[in-house]
Structure formats: structure tokens, C-alpha cells
Coordinates of C-alpha atoms in Angstrom, one line a residue:
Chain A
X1 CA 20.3 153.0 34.3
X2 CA 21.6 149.7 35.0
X3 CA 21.7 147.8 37.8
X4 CA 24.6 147.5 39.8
X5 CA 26.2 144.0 41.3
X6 CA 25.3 142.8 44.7
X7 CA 28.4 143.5 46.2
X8 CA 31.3 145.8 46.4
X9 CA 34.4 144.9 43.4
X10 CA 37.9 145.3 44.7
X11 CA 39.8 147.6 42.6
X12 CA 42.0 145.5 40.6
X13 CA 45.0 148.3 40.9
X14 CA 44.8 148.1 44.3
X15 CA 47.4 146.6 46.8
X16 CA 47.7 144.9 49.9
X17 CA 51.1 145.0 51.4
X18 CA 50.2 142.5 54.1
X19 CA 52.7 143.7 57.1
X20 CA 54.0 142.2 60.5
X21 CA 51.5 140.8 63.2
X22 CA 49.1 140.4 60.1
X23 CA 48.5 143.9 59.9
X24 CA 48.2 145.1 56.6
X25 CA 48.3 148.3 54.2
X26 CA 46.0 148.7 51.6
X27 CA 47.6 150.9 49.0
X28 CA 45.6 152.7 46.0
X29 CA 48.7 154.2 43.2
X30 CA 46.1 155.8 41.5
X31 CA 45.3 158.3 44.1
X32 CA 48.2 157.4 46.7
X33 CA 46.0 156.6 49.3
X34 CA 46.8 154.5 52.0
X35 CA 44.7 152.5 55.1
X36 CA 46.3 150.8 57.6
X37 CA 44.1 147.8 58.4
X38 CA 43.9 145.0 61.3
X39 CA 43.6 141.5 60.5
X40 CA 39.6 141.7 60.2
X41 CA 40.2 144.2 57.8
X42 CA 42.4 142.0 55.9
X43 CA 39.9 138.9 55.7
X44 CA 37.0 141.4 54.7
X45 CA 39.5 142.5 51.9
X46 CA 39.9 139.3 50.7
X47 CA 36.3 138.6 50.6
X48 CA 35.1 141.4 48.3
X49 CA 34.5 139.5 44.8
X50 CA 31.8 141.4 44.0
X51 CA 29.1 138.9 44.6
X52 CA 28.8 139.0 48.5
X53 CA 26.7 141.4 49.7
X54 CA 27.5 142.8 53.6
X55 CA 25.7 140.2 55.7
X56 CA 27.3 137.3 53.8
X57 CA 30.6 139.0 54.6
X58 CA 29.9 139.3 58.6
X59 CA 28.8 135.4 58.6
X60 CA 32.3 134.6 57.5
X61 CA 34.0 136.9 59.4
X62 CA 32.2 135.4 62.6
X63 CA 32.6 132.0 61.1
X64 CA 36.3 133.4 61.7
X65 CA 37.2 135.2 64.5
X66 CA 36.2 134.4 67.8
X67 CA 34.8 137.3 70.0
X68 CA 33.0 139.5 67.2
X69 CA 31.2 142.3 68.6
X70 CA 27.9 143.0 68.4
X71 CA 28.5 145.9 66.3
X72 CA 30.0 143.9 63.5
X73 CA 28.1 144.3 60.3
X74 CA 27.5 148.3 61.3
X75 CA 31.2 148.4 61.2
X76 CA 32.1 146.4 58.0
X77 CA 29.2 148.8 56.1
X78 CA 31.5 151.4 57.2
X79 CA 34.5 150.1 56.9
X80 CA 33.7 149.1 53.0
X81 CA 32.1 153.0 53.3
X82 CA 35.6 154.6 53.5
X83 CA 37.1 151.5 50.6
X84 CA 34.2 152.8 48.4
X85 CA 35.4 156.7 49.2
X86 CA 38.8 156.2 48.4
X87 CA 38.8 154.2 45.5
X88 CA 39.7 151.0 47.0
X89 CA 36.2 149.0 45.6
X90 CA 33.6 149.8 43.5
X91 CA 29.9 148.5 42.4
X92 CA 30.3 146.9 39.4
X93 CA 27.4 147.9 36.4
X94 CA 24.9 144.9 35.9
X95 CA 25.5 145.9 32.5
X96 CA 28.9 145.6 32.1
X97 CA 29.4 141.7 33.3
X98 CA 30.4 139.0 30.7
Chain B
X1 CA 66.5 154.9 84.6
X2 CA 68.2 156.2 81.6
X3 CA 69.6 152.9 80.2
X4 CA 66.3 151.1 81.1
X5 CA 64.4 153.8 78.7
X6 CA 66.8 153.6 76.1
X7 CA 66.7 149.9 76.6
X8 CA 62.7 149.3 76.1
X9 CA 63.0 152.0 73.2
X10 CA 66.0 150.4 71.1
X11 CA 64.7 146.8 71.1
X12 CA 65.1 144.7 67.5
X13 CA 62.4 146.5 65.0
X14 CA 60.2 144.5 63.5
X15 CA 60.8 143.8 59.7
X16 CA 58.3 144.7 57.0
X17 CA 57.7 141.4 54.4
X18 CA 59.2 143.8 51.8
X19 CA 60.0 147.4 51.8
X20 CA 57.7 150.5 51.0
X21 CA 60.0 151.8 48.4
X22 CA 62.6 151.2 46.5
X23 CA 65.5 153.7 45.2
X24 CA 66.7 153.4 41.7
X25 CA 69.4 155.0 39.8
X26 CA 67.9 154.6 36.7
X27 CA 71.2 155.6 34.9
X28 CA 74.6 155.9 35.5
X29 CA 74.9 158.7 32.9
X30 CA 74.5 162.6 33.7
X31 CA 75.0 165.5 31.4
X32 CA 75.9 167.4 33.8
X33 CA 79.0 167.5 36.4
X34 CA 78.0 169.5 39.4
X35 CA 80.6 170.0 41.5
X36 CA 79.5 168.3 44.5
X37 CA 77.9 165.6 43.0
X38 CA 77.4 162.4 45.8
X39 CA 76.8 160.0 43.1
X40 CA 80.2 160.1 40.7
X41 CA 84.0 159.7 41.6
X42 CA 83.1 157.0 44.3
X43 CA 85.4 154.2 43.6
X44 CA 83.0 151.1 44.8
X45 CA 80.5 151.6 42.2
X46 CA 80.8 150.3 38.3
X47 CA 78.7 153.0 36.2
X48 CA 77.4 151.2 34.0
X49 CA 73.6 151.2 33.1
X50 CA 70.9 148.1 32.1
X51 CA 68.8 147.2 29.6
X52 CA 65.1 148.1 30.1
X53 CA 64.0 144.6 30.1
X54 CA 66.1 143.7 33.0
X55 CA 64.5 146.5 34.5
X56 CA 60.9 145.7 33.5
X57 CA 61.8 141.9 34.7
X58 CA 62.7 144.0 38.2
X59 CA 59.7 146.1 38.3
X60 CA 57.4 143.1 38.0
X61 CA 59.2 141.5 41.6
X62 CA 58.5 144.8 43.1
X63 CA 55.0 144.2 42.3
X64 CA 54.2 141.4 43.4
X65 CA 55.9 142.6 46.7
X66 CA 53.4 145.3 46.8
X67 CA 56.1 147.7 46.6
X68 CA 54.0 151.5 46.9
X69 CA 56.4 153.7 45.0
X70 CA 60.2 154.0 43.3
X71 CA 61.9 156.7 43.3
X72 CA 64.2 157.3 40.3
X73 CA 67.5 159.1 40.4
X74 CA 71.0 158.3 39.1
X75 CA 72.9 160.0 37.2
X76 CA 70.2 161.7 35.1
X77 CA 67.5 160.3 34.7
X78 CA 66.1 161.8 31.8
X79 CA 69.4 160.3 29.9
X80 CA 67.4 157.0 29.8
X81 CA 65.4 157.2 25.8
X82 CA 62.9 154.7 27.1
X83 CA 62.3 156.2 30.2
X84 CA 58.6 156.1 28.8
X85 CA 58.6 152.5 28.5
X86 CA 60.0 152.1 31.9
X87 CA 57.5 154.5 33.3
X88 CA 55.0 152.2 32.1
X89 CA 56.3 149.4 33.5
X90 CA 55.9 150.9 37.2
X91 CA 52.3 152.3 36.5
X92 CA 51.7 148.6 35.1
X93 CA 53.1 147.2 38.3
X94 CA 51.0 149.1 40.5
X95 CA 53.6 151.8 41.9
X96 CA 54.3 155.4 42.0
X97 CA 57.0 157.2 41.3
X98 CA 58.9 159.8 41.6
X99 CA 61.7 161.5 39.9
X100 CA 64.8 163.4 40.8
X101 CA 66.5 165.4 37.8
X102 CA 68.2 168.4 37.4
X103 CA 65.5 169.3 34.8
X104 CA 67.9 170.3 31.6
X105 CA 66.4 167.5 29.6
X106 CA 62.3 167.7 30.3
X107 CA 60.6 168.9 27.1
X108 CA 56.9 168.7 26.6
X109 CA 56.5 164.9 25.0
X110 CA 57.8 163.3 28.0
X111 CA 56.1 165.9 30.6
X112 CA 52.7 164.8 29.0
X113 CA 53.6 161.7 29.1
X114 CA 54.4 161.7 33.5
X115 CA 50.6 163.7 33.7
X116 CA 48.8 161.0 31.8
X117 CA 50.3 157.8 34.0
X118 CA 48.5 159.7 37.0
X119 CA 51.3 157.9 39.3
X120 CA 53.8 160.5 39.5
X121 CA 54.2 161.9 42.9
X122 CA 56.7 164.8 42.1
X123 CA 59.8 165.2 40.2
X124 CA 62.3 166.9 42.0
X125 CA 64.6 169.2 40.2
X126 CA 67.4 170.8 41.7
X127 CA 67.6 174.8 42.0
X128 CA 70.6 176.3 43.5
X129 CA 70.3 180.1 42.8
X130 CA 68.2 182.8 41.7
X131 CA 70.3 183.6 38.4
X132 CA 72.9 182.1 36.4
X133 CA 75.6 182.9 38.3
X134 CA 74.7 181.2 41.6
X135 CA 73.2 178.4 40.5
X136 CA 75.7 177.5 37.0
X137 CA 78.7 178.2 40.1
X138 CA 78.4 174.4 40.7
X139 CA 76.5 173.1 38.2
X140 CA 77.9 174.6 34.6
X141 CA 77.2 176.9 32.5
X142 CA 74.0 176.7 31.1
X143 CA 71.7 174.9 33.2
X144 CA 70.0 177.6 34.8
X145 CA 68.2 178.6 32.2
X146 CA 67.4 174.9 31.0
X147 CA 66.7 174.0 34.9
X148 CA 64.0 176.7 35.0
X149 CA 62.7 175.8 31.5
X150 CA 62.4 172.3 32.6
X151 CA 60.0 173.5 35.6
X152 CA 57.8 175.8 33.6
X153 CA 57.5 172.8 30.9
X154 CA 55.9 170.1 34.3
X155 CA 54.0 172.6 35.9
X156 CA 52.2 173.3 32.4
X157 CA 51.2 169.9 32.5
X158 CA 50.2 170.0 35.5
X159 CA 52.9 167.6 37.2
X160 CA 53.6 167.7 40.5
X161 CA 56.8 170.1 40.7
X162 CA 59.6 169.9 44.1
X163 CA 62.7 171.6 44.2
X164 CA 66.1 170.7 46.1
X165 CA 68.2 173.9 47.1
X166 CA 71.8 172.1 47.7
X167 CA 73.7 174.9 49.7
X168 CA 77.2 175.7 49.3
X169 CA 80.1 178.1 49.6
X170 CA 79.1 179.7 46.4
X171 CA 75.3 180.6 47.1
X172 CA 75.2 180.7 50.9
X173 CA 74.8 184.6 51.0
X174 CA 72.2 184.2 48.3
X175 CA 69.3 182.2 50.2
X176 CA 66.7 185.4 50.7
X177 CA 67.2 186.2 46.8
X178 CA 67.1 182.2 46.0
X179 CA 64.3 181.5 48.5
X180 CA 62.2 183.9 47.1
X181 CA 62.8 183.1 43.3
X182 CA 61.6 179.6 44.5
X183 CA 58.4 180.5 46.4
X184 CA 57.6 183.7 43.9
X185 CA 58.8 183.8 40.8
X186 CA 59.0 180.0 40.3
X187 CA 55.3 179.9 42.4
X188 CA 56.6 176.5 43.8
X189 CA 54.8 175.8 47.2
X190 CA 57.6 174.6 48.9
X191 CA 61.2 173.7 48.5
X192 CA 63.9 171.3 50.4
X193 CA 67.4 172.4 51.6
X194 CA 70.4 170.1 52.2
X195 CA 73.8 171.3 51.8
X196 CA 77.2 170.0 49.6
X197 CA 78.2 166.9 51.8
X198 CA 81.8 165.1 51.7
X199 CA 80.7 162.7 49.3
X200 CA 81.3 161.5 45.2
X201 CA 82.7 164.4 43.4
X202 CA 82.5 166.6 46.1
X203 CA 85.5 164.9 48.3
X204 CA 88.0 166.5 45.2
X205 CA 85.9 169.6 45.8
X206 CA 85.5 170.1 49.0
X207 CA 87.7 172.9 50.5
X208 CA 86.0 174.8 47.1
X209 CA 82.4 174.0 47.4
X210 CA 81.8 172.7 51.3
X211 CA 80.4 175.2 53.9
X212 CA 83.1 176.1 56.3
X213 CA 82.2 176.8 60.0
X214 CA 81.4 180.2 59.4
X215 CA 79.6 179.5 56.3
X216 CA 77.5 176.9 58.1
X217 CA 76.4 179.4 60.9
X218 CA 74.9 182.1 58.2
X219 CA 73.4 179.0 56.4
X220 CA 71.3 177.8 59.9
X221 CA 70.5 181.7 60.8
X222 CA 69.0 183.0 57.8
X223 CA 67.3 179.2 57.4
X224 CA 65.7 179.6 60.6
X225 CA 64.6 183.3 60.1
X226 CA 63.1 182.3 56.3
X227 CA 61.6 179.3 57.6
X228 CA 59.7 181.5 60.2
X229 CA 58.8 183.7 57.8
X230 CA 57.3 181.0 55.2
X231 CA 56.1 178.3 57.1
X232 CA 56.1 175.2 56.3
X233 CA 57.4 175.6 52.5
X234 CA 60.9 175.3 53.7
X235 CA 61.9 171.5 55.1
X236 CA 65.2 169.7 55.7
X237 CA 65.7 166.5 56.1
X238 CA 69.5 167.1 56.5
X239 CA 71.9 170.0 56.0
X240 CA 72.0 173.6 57.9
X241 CA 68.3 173.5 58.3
X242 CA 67.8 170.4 59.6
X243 CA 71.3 170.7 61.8
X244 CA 69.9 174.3 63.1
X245 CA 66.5 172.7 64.4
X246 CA 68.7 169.9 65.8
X247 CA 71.2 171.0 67.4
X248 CA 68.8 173.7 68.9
X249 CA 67.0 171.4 70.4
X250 CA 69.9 169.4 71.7
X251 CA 71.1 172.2 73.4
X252 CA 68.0 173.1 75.5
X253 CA 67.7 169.4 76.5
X254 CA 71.1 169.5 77.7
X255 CA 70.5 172.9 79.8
X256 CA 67.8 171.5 81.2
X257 CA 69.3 168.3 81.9
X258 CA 66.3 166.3 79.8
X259 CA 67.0 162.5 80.3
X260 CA 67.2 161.7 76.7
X261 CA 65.5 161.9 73.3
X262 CA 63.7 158.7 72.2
X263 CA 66.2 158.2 69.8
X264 CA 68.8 159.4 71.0
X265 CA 72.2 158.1 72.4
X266 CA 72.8 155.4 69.9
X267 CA 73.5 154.9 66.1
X268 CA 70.3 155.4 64.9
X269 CA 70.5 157.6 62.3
X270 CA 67.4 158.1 59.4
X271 CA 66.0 154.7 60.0
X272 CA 65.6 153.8 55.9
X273 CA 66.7 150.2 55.9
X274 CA 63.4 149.5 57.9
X275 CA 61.6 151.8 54.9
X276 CA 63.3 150.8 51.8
X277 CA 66.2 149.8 50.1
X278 CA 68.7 150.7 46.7
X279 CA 69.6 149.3 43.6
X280 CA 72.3 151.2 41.5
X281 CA 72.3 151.4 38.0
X282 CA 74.6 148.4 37.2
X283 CA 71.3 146.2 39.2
X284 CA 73.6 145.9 42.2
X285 CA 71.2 146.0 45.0
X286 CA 72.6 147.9 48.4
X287 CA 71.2 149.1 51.7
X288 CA 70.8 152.7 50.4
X289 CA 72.5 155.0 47.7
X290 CA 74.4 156.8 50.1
X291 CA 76.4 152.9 51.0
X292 CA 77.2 151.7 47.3
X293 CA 80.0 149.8 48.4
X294 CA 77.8 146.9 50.5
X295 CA 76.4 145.0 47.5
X296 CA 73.8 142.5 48.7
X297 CA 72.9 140.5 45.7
X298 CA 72.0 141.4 42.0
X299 CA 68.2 142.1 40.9
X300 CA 67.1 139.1 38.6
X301 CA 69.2 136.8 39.9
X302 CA 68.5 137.3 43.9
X303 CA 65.3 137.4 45.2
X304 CA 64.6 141.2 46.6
X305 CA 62.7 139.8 49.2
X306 CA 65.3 137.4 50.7
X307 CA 67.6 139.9 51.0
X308 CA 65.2 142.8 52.3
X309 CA 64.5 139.6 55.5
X310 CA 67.4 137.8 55.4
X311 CA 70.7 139.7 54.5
X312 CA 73.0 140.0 57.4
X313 CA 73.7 143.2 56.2
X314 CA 70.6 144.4 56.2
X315 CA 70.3 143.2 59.2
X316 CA 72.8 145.1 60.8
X317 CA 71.8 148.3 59.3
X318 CA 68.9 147.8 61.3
X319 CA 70.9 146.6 64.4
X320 CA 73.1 149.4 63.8
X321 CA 70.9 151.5 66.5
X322 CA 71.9 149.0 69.5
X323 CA 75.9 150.2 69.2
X324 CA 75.9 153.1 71.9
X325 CA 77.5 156.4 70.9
X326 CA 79.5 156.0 74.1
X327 CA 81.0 153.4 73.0
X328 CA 83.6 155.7 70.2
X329 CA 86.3 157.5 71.4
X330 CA 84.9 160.2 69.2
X331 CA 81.9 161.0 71.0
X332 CA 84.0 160.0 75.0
X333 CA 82.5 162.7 77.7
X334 CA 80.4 164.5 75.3
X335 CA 77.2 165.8 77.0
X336 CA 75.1 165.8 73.8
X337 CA 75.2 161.8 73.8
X338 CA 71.8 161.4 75.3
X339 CA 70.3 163.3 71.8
X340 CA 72.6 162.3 69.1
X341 CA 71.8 159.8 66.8
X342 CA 75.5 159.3 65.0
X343 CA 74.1 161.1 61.8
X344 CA 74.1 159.7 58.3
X345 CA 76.0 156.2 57.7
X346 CA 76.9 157.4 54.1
X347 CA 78.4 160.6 55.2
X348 CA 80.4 158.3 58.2
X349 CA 81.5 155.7 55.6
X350 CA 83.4 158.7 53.4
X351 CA 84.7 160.8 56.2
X352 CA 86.0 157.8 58.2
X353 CA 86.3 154.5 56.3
X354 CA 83.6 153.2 58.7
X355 CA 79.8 152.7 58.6
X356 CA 79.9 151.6 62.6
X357 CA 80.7 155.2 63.7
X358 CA 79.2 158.5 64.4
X359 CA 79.6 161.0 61.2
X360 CA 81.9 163.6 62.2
X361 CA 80.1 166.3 59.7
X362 CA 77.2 166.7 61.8
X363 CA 78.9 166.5 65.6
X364 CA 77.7 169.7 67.2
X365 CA 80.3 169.2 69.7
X366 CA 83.1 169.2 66.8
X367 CA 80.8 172.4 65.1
X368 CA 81.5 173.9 68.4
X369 CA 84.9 173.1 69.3
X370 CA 85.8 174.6 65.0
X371 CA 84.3 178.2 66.3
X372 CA 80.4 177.4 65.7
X373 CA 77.7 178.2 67.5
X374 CA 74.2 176.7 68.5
X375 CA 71.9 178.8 66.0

């Protein structure tokens, strides 16, 4: 089996209808689902390449934000937990890259 | 206290960078001529229909917007010959869709085609009666039987099947009969109900085809009673239905002497033009199909976006909930004020000439005053 890439992929058909107050949806047309997320959310979106694995992500998010809680990298596994579930990102095959 | 409620409740909304959704008649072409159709006879629009790269060139702004879903109407949709390559132009865009159609024209080909893209959310098809008779009364001769054929055709390929029961003078004895063809013999899990409203076609038609008073009170009873009985397969968004649950609750708020609903008292109405926005089939963008006549710009040559954040117009439409319903002489000493919301701007526009003022169809007061009852 092959290996898969060190960090989660966004899903290229995925969009994100950045709102008011910099709020944001995240919008999947494949399956219609929809998460409304909070500014963190947005800049954790817009980190996922594919290449940075969790922790790398929560070191630019505190590089950030001020006032990041403790419970930061627990809640970025599972917020990238419910993208993975709903087809917003994906692992990408080790196999597969260019 | 009242005014200081309504006054922390009706402040400016906030404006989305670009709507959820986008209506689109597709076509300005129909094959059929239902007798209370809202979309032809209305003198403001030009029915005439674009090429698909114009709309392709559209659907690649609504993109980039991150526009979620279209829904496509008209006319007939199903007129359009490259409704496939349109189709493909939304799923390449990164939308849904949805479609509404009177179903005479859906054969298998394109059917397949709507189950592969994945994107469809449901195509609505319009069913007005069990049998021939009741639903051909305003629709013509015919499509029944190609309206039904056109259902059985999408839910063999598995698409995502909704049905639109229009209610009229013709079938409004019918609704146990048509609500159980629906639900049984079509197997559909749900259906909406609206009824023939003063609109398009149906302002030539409508001492034929409109509900009268008494007409309007059998339409809310047996609507409540078969809602009861299958719930939540029966929904209203306007119409008897959605007047009976309404007006019901209006009246116990007023008995009890209730302060006032949240949004209530003003000219709020559905709240769209904070949702989405219209294009007709001539690329004339407007606040909603229901207001053809306030063009706000031209797709390809305007920028969706300005207008969606910028048009006065639109701006208004959003304002419109800050003009109190106290204000018209039409709604002067009328104790349901506090729980009105003015009704649909559309349906005010063609009744009275003005989009500033409560519609007159859906005053319970007026229903009341005409020999009506609270359901």
C-alpha cells in the first residue's frame, strides 16, 4: 500500500464563501455539505497544501492569533477530523504525486 | 417597549460578499400555457433567451463568487437543447443545482445525464391533480400523463424527485385524492403547496382560476387536517398552507395580547435579497423573479458582485423591513400589525402598482372582512 502525504489535501472542488466579520462557509457541491467556520478555521483552511502536518499548522496559527488556548492543536486534529469526514480534504497517495 | 424590540430586531442586516444562490430562467420558452402561469403576460420583461456561452461566461463569475447552488426555472427549462452543456458548466463551476420543470420533456438521456453530475439537488415538477382532468384543467391537455412519465423516468435514475401542487379553483375539492396520488401512487416523500397567485398569465385568468374566499377556507382546512395526518411531507412556503399556519398563529398572539413576532410589524416579507438574487432569460439581472421589472445591470457586462453590495436597489430591498406597516392606510388600526410582515413584494407590485406596500392577497384582516375565517 502506498504511503500517504504528510498532511491533509484540500479538496480542489471545495469552496469557501468567505462571509461578513470574516466568518466563512466551507461549501462541498459534491455532497452539499456545508460548515460554518470562524476566522481560525479560515486561516487553518488556507493552510492545508498537503505538506504541513498538524503541529506545523498550530505554530502558524499561534504565530497568528493572539490568545490561543491551550487546547489548540487537540482542536485543529479535530477540526481537520470532521473536513476529512465530509469530504472537505483528503490524504493524498505517496504514490500518486508528480 | 414594543418599538424598542422592534427597533434592536430591524437594524441594517449585514450583507453577504455575494449571494448563496442564484435564480435563473434558463429560457424564456415554455410548451406549455398553464393558466396561471406567474412568468408570461408580464409586460416589463423581453422573452427572449441567450446563447449558452453568455451563460457559461456567467456561470464562471458565479464561481469565483463561491456561489453554492442555481436554481433553474423559466419558461421550460427542458426547452434549452444544450441544457447538458450548461449543466456542465455549473458542475464545472463548483455549484448545485436544481431544476424546476413541468416534467413533459424529461426522457431518459438527459435524466442519466442529471444522476451522473452528482450536483443535482432535486428537480421540481409541478403536479396539480390526481387524473387528467384536474391537473390538464390549468395546464392543457396532455400533460398529465407526460408530467407523470417525466417523474417515473428521474426517479429510475435515481434523481432527486420534488413536486409543486399549485392550488386553484379547479382542483381545490381534489387535495385528499391529489395528496394521496403524490405520497402513494407517485411514492414521492413529500410535496410543496402554493396556490394560483395574481400574477403573469394569471391576472387575465383570475376570476377563472384564483381561489375565492370560500375556496381559500376549504384549501387551509383540509391542508391543515392532511398535513396532520402526514407529517412533515406537506410544506408551504406560501399559499393556503402557509396562510393557515400564519394567520393561526396571528390570531392567538392577538388574543393573548403577545407583544409582537420578531418579525413582525414591518415590511419584511421572505427576506431573499439577503439570500440570493435573479437573472431572467434575456441576462437582465433583478432582485428576484417575482420583481422583473427592477433591472439592475446585465450579466457579462456588470459585475454580479457590485450589484449584489452596491445597488441601491438592492439595497432597499433589504431596507425595505424598516418601513412600518403602520405607516399605509391599508393596514390603519388593524390589530394584526404587530405579526404581519406585508407579504410578498411580487404579489404587492401586481395587485397595487407598488413594491413599498403590504400585499393585499395575504391580509387576514381583508380575508376576514371578504367572509373568511381564521382556519
Amino acid at each position: 500500500m502506498d504511503a500517504i502525504s504528510n498532511g491533509p489535501v484540500p479538496n480542489p472542488v471545495a469552496v469557501l464563501r468567505e462571509e461578513f466579520d470574516d466568518w466563512a462557509v466551507l461549501f462541498n457541491p459534491d455532497n452539499a455539505k456545508a460548515l460554518g467556520i470562524n476566522p481560525t478555521g479560515v486561516a487553518v483552511w488556507k493552510a492545508l497544501n498537503g505538506s504541513k502536518e498538524i503541529p506545523e499548522i498550530v505554530s502558524e496559527i499561534k504565530d497568528k492569533f493572539s490568545n490561543v488556548p491551550e487546547t489548540v492543536e487537540k482542536d485543529i486534529s479535530e477540526f481537520i477530523e470532521v473536513l476529512t469526514r465530509d469530504g472537505f480534504v483528503g490524504y493524498e497517495l505517496a504514490g500518486n504525486k508528480g | 417597549m414594543i418599538s424598542c424590540k422592534a427597533q434592536e430586531i430591524k437594524a441594517p442586516p449585514k450583507v453577504m460578499r455575494s449571494p448563496r444562490s442564484v435564480d435563473i430562467d434558463l429560457t424564456s420558452r415554455c410548451n406549455l400555457k398553464c393558466l396561471y402561469c406567474y412568468y408570461f403576460d408580464n409586460p416589463s420583461v423581453s422573452y427572449k433567451d441567450l446563447p449558452a456561452e453568455e451563460w457559461l461566461t456567467f456561470f464562471e463569475e458565479l464561481g469565483r463568487l463561491g456561489v453554492m447552488e442555481v436554481c433553474l426555472a423559466g419558461g421550460e427549462p427542458f426547452m434549452r437543447l444544450d441544457l447538458k452543456e450548461l449543466l456542465e458548466g455549473i458542475v464545472r463551476n463548483r455549484m448545485r443545482f436544481n431544476l424546476l420543470s413541468n416534467g413533459s420533456l424529461i426522457d431518459d438521456e438527459i435524466a442519466e445525464f442529471i444522476a451522473s453530475t452528482g450536483r443535482c439537488n432535486y428537480i421540481q415538477i409541478s403536479i396539480d391533480g390526481y387524473s387528467p382532468e384536474t391537473h390538464d384543467a390549468c395546464r392543457g391537455k396532455g400533460s398529465f400523463e407526460k408530467a407523470v412519465r417525466g417523474i417515473r423516468i428521474l426517479q429510475r435514475h435515481g434523481v432527486s424527485v420534488a413536486s409543486r401542487l399549485t392550488i386553484h379553483h379547479f382542483n381545490v375539492g381534489k387535495l385528499d385524492e391529489i395528496t394521496d396520488f403524490i405520497l402513494n401512487d407517485l411514492g414521492l416523500p413529500g410535496f410543496g403547496t402554493n396556490s394560483a397567485g395574481y400574477l403573469g398569465s394569471c391576472r387575465k385568468n383570475a376570476e377563472d382560476v384564483q381561489l375565492s374566499v370560500k375556496d381559500r377556507q376549504k384549501a387551509m382546512s383540509t391542508l391543515l387536517r392532511l398535513e396532520n395526518e402526514h407529517p412533515g411531507r406537506i410544506s408551504a412556503a406560501a399559499g393556503p398552507l402557509a396562510e393557515a399556519r400564519h394567520w393561526r398563529r396571528m390570531e392567538q398572539a392577538r388574543v393573548r395580547g403577545d407583544s409582537t413576532f420578531p418579525i413582525g410589524g414591518s415590511l419584511t416579507a421572505c427576506g431573499c435579497p439577503n439570500q440570493k438574487i435573479a437573472v431572467r432569460s434575456d441576462g437582465v439581472i433583478v432582485p428576484c423573479n417575482m420583481l422583473p421589472h427592477i433591472a439592475l445591470g446585465r450579466i457579462n457586462v456588470d459585475s454580479l458582485q457590485e450589484i449584489w453590495l452596491k445597488s441601491p436597489e438592492m439595497m432597499h430591498m433589504r431596507l425595505r423591513h424598516m418601513i412600518p406597516l403602520s405607516e399605509f392606510d391599508f393596514c390603519r388600526g388593524c390589530s394584526y400589525i404587530p405579526y404581519c410582515t406585508g407579504n410578498c413584494p411580487g404579489l404587492a407590485f401586481s395587485i397595487t402598482g407598488k413594491v413599498d406596500y403590504p400585499s393585499p392577497d395575504s391580509c387576514l384582516r381583508k380575508f376576514l372582512a371578504d367572509g373568511g375565517s381564521v382556519p
